[in-house]
Coordinates of N, CA and C in Angstrom, one line a residue:
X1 N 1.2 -49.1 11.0 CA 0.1 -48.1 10.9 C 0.8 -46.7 10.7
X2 N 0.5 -45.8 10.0 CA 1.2 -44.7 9.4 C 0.4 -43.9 10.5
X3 N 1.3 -42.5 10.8 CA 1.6 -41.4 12.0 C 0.1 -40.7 11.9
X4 N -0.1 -40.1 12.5 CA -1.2 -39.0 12.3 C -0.2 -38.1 12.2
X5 N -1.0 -37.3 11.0 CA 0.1 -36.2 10.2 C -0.7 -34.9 11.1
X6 N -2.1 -35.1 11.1 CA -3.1 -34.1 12.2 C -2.6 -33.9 13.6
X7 N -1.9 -34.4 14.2 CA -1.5 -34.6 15.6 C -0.3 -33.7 15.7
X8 N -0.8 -32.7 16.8 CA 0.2 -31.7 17.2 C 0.8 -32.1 18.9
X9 N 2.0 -31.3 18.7 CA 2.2 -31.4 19.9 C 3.0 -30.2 20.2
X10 N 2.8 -29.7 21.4 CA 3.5 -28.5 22.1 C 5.2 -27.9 21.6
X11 N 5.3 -27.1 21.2 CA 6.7 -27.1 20.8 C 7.3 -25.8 21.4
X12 N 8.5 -25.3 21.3 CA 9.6 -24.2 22.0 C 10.5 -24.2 21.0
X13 N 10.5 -23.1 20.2 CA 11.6 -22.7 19.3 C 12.1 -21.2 19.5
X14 N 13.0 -20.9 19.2 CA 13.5 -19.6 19.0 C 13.4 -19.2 17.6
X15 N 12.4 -17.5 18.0 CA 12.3 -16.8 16.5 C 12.8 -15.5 16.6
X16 N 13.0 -14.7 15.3 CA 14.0 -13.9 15.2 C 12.3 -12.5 15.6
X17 N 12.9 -11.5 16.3 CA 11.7 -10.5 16.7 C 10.9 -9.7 15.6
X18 N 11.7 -9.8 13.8 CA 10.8 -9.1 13.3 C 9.9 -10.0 12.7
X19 N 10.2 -11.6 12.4 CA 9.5 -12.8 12.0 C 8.2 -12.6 12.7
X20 N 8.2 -12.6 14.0 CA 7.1 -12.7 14.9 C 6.2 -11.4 14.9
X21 N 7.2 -10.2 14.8 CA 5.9 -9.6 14.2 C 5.2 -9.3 13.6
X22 N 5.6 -9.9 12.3 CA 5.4 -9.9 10.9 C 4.0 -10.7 11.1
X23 N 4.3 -12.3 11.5 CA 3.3 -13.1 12.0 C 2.2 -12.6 12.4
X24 N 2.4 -12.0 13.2 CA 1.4 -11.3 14.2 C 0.7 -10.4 13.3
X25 N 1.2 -10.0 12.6 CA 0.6 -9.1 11.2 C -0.7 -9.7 10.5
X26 N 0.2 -10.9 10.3 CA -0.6 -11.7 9.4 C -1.7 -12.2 9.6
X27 N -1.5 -12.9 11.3 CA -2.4 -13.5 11.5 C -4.4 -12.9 11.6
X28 N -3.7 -11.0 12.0 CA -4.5 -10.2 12.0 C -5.4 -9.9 10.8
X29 N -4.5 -9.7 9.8 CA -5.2 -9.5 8.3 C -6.1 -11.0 7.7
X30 N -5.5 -11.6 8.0 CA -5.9 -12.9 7.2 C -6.9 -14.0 8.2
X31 N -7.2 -13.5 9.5 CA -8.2 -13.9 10.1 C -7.8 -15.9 10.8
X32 N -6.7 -15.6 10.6 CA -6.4 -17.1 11.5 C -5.1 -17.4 12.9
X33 N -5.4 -18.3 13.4 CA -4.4 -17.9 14.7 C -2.6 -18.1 13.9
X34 N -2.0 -18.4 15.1 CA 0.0 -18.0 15.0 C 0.3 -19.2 14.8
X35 N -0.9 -20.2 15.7 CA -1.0 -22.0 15.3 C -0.8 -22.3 14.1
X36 N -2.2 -21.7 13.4 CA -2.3 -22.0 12.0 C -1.3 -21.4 10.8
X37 N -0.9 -20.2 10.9 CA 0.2 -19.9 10.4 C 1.5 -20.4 10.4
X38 N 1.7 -20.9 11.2 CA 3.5 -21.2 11.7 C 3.1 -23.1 10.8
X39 N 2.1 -23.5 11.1 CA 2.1 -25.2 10.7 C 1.9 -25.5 9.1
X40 N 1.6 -24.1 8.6 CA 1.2 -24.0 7.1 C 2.2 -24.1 6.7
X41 N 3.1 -22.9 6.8 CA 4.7 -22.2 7.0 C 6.1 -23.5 6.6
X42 N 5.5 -24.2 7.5 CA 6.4 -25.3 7.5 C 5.9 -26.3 6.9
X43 N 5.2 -26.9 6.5 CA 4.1 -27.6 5.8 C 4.6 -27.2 4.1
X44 N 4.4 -25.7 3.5 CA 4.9 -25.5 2.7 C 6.1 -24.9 2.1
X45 N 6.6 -24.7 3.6 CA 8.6 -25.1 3.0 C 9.0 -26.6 2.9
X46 N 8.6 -27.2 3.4 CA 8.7 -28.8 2.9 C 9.1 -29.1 1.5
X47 N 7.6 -28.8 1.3 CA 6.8 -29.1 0.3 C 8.0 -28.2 -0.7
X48 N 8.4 -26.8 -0.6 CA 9.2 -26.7 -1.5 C 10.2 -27.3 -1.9
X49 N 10.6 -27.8 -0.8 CA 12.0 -28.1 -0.7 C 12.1 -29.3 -1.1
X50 N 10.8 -30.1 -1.6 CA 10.5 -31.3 -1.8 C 10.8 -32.5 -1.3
X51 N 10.3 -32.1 0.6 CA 10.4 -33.2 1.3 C 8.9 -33.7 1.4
X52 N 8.7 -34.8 2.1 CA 7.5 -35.3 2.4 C 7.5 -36.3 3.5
X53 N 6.4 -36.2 4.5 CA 6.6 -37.5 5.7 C 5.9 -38.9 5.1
X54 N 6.5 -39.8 5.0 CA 6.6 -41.2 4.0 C 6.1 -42.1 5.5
X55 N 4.9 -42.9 5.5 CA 4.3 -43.3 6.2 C 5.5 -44.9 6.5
X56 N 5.5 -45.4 7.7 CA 7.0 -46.3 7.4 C 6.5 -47.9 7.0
X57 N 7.6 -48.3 6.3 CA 7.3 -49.8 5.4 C 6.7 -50.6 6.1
X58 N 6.0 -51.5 6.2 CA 5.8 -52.9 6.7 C 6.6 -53.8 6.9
X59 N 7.7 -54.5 8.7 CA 8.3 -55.3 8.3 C 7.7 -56.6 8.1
X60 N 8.5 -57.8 8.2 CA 8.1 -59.2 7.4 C 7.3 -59.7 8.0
X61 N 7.4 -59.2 9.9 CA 5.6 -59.9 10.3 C 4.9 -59.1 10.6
X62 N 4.5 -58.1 9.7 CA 3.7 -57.3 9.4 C 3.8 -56.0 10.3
X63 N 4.7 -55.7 10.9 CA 4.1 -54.9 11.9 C 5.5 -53.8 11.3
X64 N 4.7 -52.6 11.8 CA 5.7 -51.1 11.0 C 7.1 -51.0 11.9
X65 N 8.0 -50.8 11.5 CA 9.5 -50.8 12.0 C 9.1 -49.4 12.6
X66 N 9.9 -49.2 13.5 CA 10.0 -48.0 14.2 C 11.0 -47.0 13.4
X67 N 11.1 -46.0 12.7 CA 11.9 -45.3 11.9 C 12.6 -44.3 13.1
X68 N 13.9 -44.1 12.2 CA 14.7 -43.2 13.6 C 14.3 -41.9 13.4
X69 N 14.0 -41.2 15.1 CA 13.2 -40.0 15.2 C 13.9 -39.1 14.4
X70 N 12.6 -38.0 13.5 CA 13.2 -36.7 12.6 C 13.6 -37.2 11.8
X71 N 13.7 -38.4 11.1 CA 14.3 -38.7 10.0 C 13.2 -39.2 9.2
X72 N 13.6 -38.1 7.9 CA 12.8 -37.7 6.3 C 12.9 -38.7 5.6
X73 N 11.5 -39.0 4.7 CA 11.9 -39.9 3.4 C 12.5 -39.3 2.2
X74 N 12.9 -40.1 1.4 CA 14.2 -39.3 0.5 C 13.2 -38.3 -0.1
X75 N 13.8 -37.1 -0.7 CA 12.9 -36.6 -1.5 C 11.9 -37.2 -2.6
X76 N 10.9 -36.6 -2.8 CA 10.0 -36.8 -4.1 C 10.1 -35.7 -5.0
X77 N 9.4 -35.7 -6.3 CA 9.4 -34.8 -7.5 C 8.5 -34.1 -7.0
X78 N 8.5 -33.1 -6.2 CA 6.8 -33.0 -5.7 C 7.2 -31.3 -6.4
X79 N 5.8 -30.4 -7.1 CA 6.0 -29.3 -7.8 C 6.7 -28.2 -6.3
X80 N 6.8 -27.3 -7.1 CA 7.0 -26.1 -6.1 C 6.0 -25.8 -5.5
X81 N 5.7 -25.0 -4.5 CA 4.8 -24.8 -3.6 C 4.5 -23.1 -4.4
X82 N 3.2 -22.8 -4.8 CA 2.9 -21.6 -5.3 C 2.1 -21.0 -4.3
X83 N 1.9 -19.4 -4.3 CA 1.1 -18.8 -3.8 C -0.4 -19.2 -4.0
X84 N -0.9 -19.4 -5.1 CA -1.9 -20.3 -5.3 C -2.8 -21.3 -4.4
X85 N -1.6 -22.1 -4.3 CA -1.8 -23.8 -4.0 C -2.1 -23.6 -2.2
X86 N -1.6 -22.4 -1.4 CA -1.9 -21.9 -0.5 C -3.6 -22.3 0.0
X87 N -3.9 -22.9 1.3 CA -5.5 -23.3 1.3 C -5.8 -22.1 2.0
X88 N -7.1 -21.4 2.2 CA -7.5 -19.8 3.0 C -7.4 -20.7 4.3
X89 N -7.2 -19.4 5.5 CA -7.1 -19.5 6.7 C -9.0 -20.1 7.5
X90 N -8.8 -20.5 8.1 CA -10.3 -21.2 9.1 C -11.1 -20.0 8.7
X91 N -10.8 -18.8 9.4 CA -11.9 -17.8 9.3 C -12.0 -17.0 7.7
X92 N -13.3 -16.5 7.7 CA -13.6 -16.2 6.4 C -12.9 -15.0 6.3
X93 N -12.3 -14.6 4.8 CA -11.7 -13.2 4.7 C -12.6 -12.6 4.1
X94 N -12.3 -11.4 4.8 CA -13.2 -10.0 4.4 C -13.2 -9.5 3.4
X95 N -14.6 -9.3 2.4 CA -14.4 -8.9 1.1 C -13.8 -7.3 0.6
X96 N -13.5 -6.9 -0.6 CA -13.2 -5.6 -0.8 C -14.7 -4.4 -0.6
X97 N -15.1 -3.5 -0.3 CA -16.0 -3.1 -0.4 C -16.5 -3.0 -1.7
X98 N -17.1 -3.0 -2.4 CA -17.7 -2.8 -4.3 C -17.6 -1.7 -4.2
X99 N -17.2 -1.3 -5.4 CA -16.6 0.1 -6.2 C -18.3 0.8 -6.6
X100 N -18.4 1.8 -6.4 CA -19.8 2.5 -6.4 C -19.7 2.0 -8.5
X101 N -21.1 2.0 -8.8 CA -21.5 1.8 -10.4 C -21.0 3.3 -11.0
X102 N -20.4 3.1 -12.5 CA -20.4 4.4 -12.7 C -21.7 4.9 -13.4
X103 N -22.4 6.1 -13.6 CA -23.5 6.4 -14.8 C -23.0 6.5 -15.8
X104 N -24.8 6.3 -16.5 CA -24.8 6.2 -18.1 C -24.3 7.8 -18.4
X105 N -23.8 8.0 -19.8 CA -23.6 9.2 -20.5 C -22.0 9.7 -20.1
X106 N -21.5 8.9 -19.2 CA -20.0 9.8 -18.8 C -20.0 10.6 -17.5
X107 N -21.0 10.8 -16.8 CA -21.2 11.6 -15.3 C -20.5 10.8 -14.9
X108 N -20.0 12.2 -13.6 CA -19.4 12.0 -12.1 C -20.1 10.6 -11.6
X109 N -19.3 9.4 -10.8 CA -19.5 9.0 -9.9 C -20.0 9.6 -8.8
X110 N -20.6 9.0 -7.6 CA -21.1 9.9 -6.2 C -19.6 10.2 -5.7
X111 N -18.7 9.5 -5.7 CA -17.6 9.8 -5.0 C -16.8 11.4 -5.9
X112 N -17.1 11.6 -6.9 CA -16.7 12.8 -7.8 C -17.7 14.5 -7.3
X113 N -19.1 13.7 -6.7 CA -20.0 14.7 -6.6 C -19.5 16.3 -5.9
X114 N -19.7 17.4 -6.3 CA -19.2 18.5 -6.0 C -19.8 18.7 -4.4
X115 N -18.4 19.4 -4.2 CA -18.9 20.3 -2.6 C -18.9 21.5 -2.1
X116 N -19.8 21.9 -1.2 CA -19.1 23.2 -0.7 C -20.2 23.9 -1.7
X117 N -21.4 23.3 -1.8 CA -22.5 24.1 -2.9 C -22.0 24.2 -4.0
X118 N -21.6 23.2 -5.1 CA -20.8 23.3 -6.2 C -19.8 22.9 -6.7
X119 N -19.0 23.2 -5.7 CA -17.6 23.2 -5.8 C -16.7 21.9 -6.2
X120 N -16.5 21.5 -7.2 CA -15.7 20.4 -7.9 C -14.7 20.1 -6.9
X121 N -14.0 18.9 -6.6 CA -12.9 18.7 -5.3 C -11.4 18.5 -6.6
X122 N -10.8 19.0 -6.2 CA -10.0 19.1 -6.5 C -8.4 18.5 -6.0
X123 N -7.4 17.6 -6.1 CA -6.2 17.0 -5.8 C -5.5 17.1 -5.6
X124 N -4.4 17.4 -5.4 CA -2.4 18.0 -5.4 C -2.5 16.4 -5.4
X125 N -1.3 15.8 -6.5 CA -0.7 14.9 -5.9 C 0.8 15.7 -6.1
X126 N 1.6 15.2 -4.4 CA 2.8 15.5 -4.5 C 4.1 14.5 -3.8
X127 N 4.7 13.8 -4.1 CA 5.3 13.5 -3.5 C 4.7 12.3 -2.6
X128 N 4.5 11.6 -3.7 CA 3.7 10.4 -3.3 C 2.2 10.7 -2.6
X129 N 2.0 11.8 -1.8 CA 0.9 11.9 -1.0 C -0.1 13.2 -1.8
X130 N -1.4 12.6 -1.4 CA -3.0 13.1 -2.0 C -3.6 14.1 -0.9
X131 N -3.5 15.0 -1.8 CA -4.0 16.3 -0.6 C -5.2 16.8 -1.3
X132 N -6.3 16.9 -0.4 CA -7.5 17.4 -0.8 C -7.6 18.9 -0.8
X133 N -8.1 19.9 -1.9 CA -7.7 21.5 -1.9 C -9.6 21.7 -1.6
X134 N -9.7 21.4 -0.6 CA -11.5 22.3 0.1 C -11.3 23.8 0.6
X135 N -10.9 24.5 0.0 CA -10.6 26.1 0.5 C -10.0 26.8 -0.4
X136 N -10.7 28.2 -0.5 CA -10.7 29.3 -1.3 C -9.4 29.7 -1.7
X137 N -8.4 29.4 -0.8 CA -6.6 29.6 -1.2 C -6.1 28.6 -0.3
X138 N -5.2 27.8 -1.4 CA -4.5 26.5 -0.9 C -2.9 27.2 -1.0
X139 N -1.9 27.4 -0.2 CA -1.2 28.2 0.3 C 0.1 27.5 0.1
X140 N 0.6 27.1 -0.6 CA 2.7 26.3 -0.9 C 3.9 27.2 -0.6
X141 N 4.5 27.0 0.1 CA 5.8 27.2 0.2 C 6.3 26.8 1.8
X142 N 7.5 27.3 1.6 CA 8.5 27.0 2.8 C 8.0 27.4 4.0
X143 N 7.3 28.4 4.7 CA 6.8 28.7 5.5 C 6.0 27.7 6.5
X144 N 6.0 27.1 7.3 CA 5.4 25.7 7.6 C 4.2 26.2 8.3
X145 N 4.1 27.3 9.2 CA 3.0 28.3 9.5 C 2.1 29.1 9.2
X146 N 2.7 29.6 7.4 CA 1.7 30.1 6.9 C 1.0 29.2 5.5
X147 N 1.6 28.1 5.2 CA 1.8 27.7 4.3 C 0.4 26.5 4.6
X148 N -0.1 25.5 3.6 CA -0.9 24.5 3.9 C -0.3 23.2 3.2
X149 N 0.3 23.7 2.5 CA 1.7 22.3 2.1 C 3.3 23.1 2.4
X150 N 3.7 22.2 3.2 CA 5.2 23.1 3.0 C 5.7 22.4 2.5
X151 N 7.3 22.7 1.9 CA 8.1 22.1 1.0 C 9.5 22.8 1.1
X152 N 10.1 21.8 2.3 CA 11.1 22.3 3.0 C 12.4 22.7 2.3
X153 N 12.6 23.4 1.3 CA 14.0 23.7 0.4 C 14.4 25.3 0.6
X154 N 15.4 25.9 0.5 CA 16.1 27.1 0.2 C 15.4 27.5 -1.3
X155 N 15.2 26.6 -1.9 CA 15.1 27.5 -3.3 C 13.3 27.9 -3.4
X156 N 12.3 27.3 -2.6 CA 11.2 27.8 -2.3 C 11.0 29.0 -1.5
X157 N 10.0 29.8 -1.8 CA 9.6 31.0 -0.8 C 8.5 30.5 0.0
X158 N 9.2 31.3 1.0 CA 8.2 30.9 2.1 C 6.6 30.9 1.6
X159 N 5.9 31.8 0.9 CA 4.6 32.0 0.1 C 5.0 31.7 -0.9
X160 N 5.3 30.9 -1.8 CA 6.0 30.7 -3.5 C 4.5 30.7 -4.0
X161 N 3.5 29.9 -3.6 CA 2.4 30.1 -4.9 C 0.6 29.7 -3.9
X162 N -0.3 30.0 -4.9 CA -1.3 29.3 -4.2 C -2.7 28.9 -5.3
X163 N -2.6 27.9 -4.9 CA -4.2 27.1 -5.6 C -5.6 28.2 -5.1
X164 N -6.0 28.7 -6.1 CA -7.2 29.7 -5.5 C -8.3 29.9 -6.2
X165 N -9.5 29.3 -5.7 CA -10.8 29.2 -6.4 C -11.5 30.3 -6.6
X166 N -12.3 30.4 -7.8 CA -12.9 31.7 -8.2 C -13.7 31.7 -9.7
X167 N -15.0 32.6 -9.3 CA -16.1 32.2 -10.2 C -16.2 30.9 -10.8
X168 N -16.5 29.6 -10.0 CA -16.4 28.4 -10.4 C -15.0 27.4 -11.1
X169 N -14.2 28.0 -10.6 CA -12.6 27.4 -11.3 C -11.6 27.6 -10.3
X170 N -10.6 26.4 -10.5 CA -9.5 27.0 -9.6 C -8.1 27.7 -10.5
X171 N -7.4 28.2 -9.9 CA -6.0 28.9 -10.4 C -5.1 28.1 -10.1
X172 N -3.8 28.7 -10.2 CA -2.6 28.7 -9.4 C -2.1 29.5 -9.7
X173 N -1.3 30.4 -8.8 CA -0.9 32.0 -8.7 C 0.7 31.9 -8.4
X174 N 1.1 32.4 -9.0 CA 2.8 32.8 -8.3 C 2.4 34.1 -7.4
X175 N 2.8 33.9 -6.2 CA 3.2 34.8 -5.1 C 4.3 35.5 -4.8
X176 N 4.7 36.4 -5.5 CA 6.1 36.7 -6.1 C 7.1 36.0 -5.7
X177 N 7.0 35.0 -6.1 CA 8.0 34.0 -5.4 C 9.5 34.2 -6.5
X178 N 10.4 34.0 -6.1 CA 12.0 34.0 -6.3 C 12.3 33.1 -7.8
X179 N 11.5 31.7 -8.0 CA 11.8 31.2 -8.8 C 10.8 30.5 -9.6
X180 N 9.5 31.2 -9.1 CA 8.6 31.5 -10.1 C 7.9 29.7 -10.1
X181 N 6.9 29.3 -10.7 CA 6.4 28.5 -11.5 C 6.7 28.0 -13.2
X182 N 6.4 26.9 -12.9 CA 6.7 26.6 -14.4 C 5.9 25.2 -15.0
X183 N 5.6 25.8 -16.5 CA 4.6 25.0 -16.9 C 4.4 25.1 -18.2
X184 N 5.0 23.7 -18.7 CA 5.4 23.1 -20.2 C 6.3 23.4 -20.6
X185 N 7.6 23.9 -19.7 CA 8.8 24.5 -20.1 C 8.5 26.0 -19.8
X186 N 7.7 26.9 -19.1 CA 7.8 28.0 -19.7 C 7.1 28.7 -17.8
X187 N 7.6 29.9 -17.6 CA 7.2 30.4 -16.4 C 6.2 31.3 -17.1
X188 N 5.0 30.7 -15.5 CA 3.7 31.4 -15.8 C 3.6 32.1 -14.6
X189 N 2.5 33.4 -14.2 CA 2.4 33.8 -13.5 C 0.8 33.5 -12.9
X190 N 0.0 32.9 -13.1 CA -1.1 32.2 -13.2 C -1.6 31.7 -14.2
X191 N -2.7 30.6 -14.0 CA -3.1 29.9 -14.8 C -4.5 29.0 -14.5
X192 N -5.1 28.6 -15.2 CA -6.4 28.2 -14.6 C -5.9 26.2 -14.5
X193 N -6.5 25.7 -13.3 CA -5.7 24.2 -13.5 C -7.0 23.5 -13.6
X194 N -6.4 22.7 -15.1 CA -7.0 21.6 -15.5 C -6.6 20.3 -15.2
X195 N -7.9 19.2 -15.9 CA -7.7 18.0 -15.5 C -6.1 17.5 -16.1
X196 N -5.5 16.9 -15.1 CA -3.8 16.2 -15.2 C -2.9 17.5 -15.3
X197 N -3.3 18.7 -15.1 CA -2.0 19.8 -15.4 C -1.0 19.0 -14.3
X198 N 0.4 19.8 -14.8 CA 1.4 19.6 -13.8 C 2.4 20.8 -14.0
X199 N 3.0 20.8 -12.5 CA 3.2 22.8 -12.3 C 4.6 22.0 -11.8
X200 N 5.9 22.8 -12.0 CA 7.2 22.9 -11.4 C 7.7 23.9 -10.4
X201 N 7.8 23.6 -9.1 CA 8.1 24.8 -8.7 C 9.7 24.6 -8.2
X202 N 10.7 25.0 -8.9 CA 12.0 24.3 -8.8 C 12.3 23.3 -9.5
X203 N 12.3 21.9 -8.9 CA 12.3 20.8 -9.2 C 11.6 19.9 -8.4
X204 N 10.5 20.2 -8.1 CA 9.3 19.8 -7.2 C 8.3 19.5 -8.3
X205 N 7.7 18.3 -8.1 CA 6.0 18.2 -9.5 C 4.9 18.6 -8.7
X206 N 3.8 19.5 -9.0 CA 2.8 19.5 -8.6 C 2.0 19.2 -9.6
X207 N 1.0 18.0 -9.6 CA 0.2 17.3 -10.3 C -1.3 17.4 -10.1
X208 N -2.3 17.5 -10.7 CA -3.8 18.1 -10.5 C -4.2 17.3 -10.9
X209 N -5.6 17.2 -10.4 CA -6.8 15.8 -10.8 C -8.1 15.9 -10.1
X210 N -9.2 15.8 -10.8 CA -10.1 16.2 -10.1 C -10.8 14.5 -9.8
X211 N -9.9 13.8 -10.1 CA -10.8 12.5 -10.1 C -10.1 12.0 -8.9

């Protein structure tokens, strides 16, 4: 009579501390227990490795030979184990939220909608991170207290420049700063910022986007 492959039993192993909390990670995002994870885990390392538990022969009076404990049937051709072939965890996963529709003609999304009575939102991307500019002067430089982005170098001024809104548009202003702005190759002393500009201040990118 071949094993029950379903039948668990209590185990004690030693795991390494970032494995387990990696686990622990997972089990959270993906909505299933450390049980279910750890028996999949090993299930489809097997399977990569192209082992399989081989139910044991029939001896001559019929009854199943006792096979020696832990010991595997020879390998099979069995495919690799893909991300795919993965079955979802017991509990249901949580969908993405739906992306708002865009309108007809080319309009703003609601997520684009102006604020501040008007006021188009405006982006810094810098240095990997998205800074929202909601205020009349957005303030750059080395100064960490007067400043609203700082940008810890010797070659920035403490006030080097500032994003500043006015009669419906924003700028960017050089604050007599040491080494000035630059943009397309060329030092400006202000400028009105459009969609995708990008500003140098040194060898720093400041990147704009109103989307």
């Amino acid at each position: 009579m071949a094993a029950d492959q379903n039948r668990k039993t209590l185990r004690s192993f030693y795991c390494r501390d970032y494995l387990w909390e990696l686990f622990e990670v997972m089990t959270r995002d993906l909505g299933c227990s450390m049980d279910y994870l750890i028996n999949e885990s090993m299930r489809h390392y097997a399977r990569s490795r192209n082992y399989s538990l081989a139910a044991p022969r029939p001896s001559v009076d019929g009854r199943a030979p006792a096979a020696p404990q832990g010991q595997l049937a020879a390998p099979t051709p069995t495919p690799m184990a893909r991300t795919a072939d993965l079955p979802p965890p017991p509990a249901q996963r949580r969908a993405p939220p739906p992306l708002p529709p865009s309108r007809a003609g080319g309009e703003a999304e609601p997520s684009a909608v102006a604020n501040d009575g008007g006021r188009a939102p405006l982006y810094l991307l810098f240095n990997g991170q998205r800074y929202r500019i909601d205020k009349d002067k957005f303030i750059i430089g080395r100064g960490s207290q007067q400043t609203d982005l700082t940008i810890r170098d010797g070659n920035i001024s403490r006030k080097h420049c500032a994003v500043i809104f006015r009669g419906g548009s924003y700028f960017i202003k050089d604050l007599d700063s040491t080494n000035g702005i630059e943009y397309n190759g060329k030092r400006v002393e202000h400028k009105r910022v459009e969609e995708g500009d990008v500003f140098y201040l040194c060898d720093y990118e400041l990147r704009f986007t109103y989307r």
